[in-house]
Amino acid sequence: MKTRITLLIAALLMVTNFGFAQQDEECMLNLTLMNDYVKSKKYDEAYEPWMKVRNKCPKFNIAIYKYGEKILDHKIDNSAGEEKLAFIEDYNTLLDAANVNYESKYSKGEIEEQKALLKYENQKALGLTDMQIFESFDNVFKNYKSDFTSTKGLYVYFTKTVDLFKAEKFEIQKVFDKYDDVNDQLEDLNDQYSKSLNKLIEKETAGTALTKNEGKYKKYYGQKLEANDKISGSLDAYIGELANCENLIPLYKKDFEMNKSNGAWLKRAVSKMYNKECTDDPLYIELVKAYDQADPSADTKYFVSTVLRKEGKTAEADRYLKESYDMQTDPIKKARMAKKTANDFKRRGSYGSARTYYREALKLNPSDGTPHLYIATMYAKSANNCGDNAFNKRAVFWYAAQEARKAGQVDPRLKGTAAKTAASYEGNAPTKAEIFSENMAGKTINIGCWIGGSVKVPQL
C-alpha cells in the first residue's frame, strides 16, 4: 500500500540469505526475478514470478508480502470493474497471509489498519458508505489502538466523523470526542517519535556518527513528526466553526453535573474551552475548579493559573504556573508545557520570561525547533526598543535572522520556514549602502535591552 513505510526493505531482500537450510531453487529464481522487476518499477512483469513464489513458498521470504503490496497497489490503480475488485480482494488475502506467516512484522492491528485504508482508498469502487469506512477505522482504534499509527488513517477517521455529523448520523458530542481521541493519539505518537529522534540527535551531538540504519530511522521519525504536525492543523480546519464557544458552552453546561468528578471528561472540556478562547465564560472557572479537585495534576495547576491571572492575582498565578511546570517529569510533556508557558508570557509581552521557557523546551526536546522561531519573533518585535540609533535598532533583525535559522538546523521539518523567516528579517536589516555610509562593516554591535548578546555586521 502506498501509505506503508518500510525502512529496511533492502535488507529484507538479501537473496543470498533466506533463512532456510534448504532453499527451493524455483522459489529463489522467482523471488530474484520479482525483486529485479519491482526495483525497476516494472510491476506488471513482477506479477507472474511473484504469484509463483507466493503460492509455492509462502514462508520463503518476507519480501513476498512487502513487495506484494507494491505490486497489488499498482494493479488496483491500473484496473477497473470486476478486475479491480478482484485485486482488492487479493490484497486483503495477502495481508491475512502476512499476519499468519510473519506475525512479528504484520500484527493483527496493523493488518486491520491497512484494510481500513484499502477500503477508504477504494470506497467508490467497493460501494461503501461513510459509516462503513468510519466503522472500519473505529474497529482499529477501539481494539488495536497501539497499532493505529497511520497519519492518513487518523485523519480519515476524524473527517468521516464530521461528515456523518453533517449527514445527521452523529451528535455533535461525537465529533468533539473523536477530535480529542485523534489528537491524543497523535500526541502520544509524537512523544514516541520525539524521544527516539532525540536519542539519535544526542548521539550525533556527542560526536558519534549514526549508522546507516540509524540515519534511515532519523529521517523516518522526522517525516512522521512532520506529517502528524500537518494533520493536527488539518483537523482544526476540518472541524471549523463547529468547535466554537457558541456550541461548546451549552454542551458542557448540559453535561457538567454528571461529569464534574470525571477527570478525563473535565480535562477535555477545559482544554477545548481554553484552546478555543472561551475562558471569559463563568463555566470555564467552574470546569477548572472541578478538574483540579477531581484529578489534580500538572495540567490542572496550569489551568488554575489561567483563572487566577484573569482575576488579577498575578503572583499567585505565577506560583501555580511554576508548580505545574515542576510537577511534570516526562521530558517531552515538560517541553510541551514549557512552550505553552512561554507562549503565555509572550502574549503578555514578558519576552525575557518567555525566552527562558522556550530555551527550556529546546533542552528537553532538541528535535523541536519551533522555540527558535518564537524567540526570533520576539527579537524582531523588540527591534525598535533595542538600540541607541536607527542603524543599531535595525541590526537586531540580523540577530533575529540568526535565531530563526537555528530552527532549520535542529529541525529538518522547519528548514523552509526558517529560511524564509530569516530572509524576511534580513530584508529589514541595514542595507549594504547603509553599512558603507555608516562605516560599520565587520563591526560588532552590542544589542542590550532584554535581548542582550551582540551581532556582527556583515562584511561588504
mmCIF file of N, CA and C in Angstrom, residues 3 7 39 45 76 86 105 114 138 144 161 164 178 188 191 194 210 225 249 253 283 333 335 399 410 426 444 449:
data_model
loop_
_atom_site.group_PDB
_atom_site.id
_atom_site.type_symbol
_atom_site.label_atom_id
_atom_site.label_comp_id
_atom_site.label_asym_id
_atom_site.label_seq_id
_atom_site.Cartn_x
_atom_site.Cartn_y
_atom_site.Cartn_z
ATOM 1 N N THR A 3 0.713 4.043 1.397
ATOM 2 C CA THR A 3 0.951 4.712 2.674
ATOM 3 C C THR A 3 1.880 3.944 3.584
ATOM 4 N N LEU A 7 11.286 0.656 6.227
ATOM 5 C CA LEU A 7 12.624 1.226 6.347
ATOM 6 C C LEU A 7 13.720 0.266 5.901
ATOM 7 N N LYS A 39 12.230 -3.481 -8.272
ATOM 8 C CA LYS A 39 13.214 -2.406 -8.126
ATOM 9 C C LYS A 39 13.231 -1.500 -9.343
ATOM 10 N N GLU A 45 5.383 -6.916 -14.938
ATOM 11 C CA GLU A 45 6.308 -8.024 -15.189
ATOM 12 C C GLU A 45 6.592 -8.802 -13.905
ATOM 13 N N ILE A 76 -4.255 -2.419 -8.634
ATOM 14 C CA ILE A 76 -5.515 -1.774 -8.269
ATOM 15 C C ILE A 76 -5.648 -0.415 -8.944
ATOM 16 N N ALA A 86 -11.261 -7.734 -7.799
ATOM 17 C CA ALA A 86 -10.524 -8.976 -7.555
ATOM 18 C C ALA A 86 -9.154 -8.685 -6.957
ATOM 19 N N LYS A 105 6.077 -9.108 12.084
ATOM 20 C CA LYS A 105 6.204 -7.947 11.191
ATOM 21 C C LYS A 105 4.847 -7.403 10.755
ATOM 22 N N GLN A 114 -4.471 -1.400 7.715
ATOM 23 C CA GLN A 114 -4.258 -1.381 6.270
ATOM 24 C C GLN A 114 -5.536 -1.721 5.511
ATOM 25 N N ASP A 138 -12.884 2.740 13.284
ATOM 26 C CA ASP A 138 -13.290 2.690 14.690
ATOM 27 C C ASP A 138 -12.914 1.347 15.305
ATOM 28 N N TYR A 144 -7.199 -2.043 18.532
ATOM 29 C CA TYR A 144 -5.761 -2.136 18.234
ATOM 30 C C TYR A 144 -5.127 -0.741 18.263
ATOM 31 N N THR A 161 -16.128 11.252 10.822
ATOM 32 C CA THR A 161 -16.995 11.583 11.961
ATOM 33 C C THR A 161 -17.726 12.891 11.700
ATOM 34 N N LEU A 164 -20.343 12.462 8.977
ATOM 35 C CA LEU A 164 -21.526 11.760 9.471
ATOM 36 C C LEU A 164 -22.371 12.653 10.381
ATOM 37 N N LYS A 178 -14.317 12.501 19.232
ATOM 38 C CA LYS A 178 -13.402 11.888 18.266
ATOM 39 C C LYS A 178 -12.236 12.834 17.961
ATOM 40 N N ASP A 188 0.463 11.191 21.576
ATOM 41 C CA ASP A 188 1.194 10.031 22.093
ATOM 42 C C ASP A 188 2.227 9.532 21.085
ATOM 43 N N ASP A 191 5.140 11.887 20.925
ATOM 44 C CA ASP A 191 6.019 11.700 22.087
ATOM 45 C C ASP A 191 7.005 10.559 21.818
ATOM 46 N N SER A 194 9.502 11.626 19.045
ATOM 47 C CA SER A 194 10.430 12.653 19.532
ATOM 48 C C SER A 194 11.500 12.051 20.435
ATOM 49 N N LEU A 210 26.077 8.447 13.115
ATOM 50 C CA LEU A 210 24.996 7.478 13.084
ATOM 51 C C LEU A 210 25.304 6.384 12.076
ATOM 52 N N LEU A 225 6.862 12.990 12.341
ATOM 53 C CA LEU A 225 6.538 14.177 13.133
ATOM 54 C C LEU A 225 5.981 15.284 12.245
ATOM 55 N N ILE A 249 -20.067 25.890 24.978
ATOM 56 C CA ILE A 249 -20.567 26.281 26.306
ATOM 57 C C ILE A 249 -21.882 25.592 26.664
ATOM 58 N N LYS A 253 -22.225 22.803 29.625
ATOM 59 C CA LYS A 253 -23.147 23.132 30.721
ATOM 60 C C LYS A 253 -24.134 21.993 30.938
ATOM 61 N N LEU A 283 -18.426 29.390 33.124
ATOM 62 C CA LEU A 283 -18.345 27.932 33.087
ATOM 63 C C LEU A 283 -16.897 27.458 33.086
ATOM 64 N N LYS A 333 6.577 15.872 27.503
ATOM 65 C CA LYS A 333 5.419 16.593 28.035
ATOM 66 C C LYS A 333 5.868 17.869 28.741
ATOM 67 N N ALA A 335 8.491 19.612 27.945
ATOM 68 C CA ALA A 335 8.856 20.547 26.872
ATOM 69 C C ALA A 335 7.604 21.207 26.306
ATOM 70 N N TYR A 399 20.159 39.655 14.215
ATOM 71 C CA TYR A 399 20.156 38.758 15.372
ATOM 72 C C TYR A 399 18.933 37.835 15.316
ATOM 73 N N VAL A 410 18.245 22.476 13.631
ATOM 74 C CA VAL A 410 17.951 21.384 14.573
ATOM 75 C C VAL A 410 16.718 20.582 14.173
ATOM 76 N N GLU A 426 16.196 39.629 7.495
ATOM 77 C CA GLU A 426 17.379 40.249 6.875
ATOM 78 C C GLU A 426 16.984 41.365 5.935
ATOM 79 N N THR A 444 31.122 44.837 15.549
ATOM 80 C CA THR A 444 30.194 44.128 16.433
ATOM 81 C C THR A 444 29.325 45.129 17.182
ATOM 82 N N CYS A 449 19.191 45.903 25.951
ATOM 83 C CA CYS A 449 17.793 45.725 26.377
ATOM 84 C C CYS A 449 17.596 44.303 26.902
#
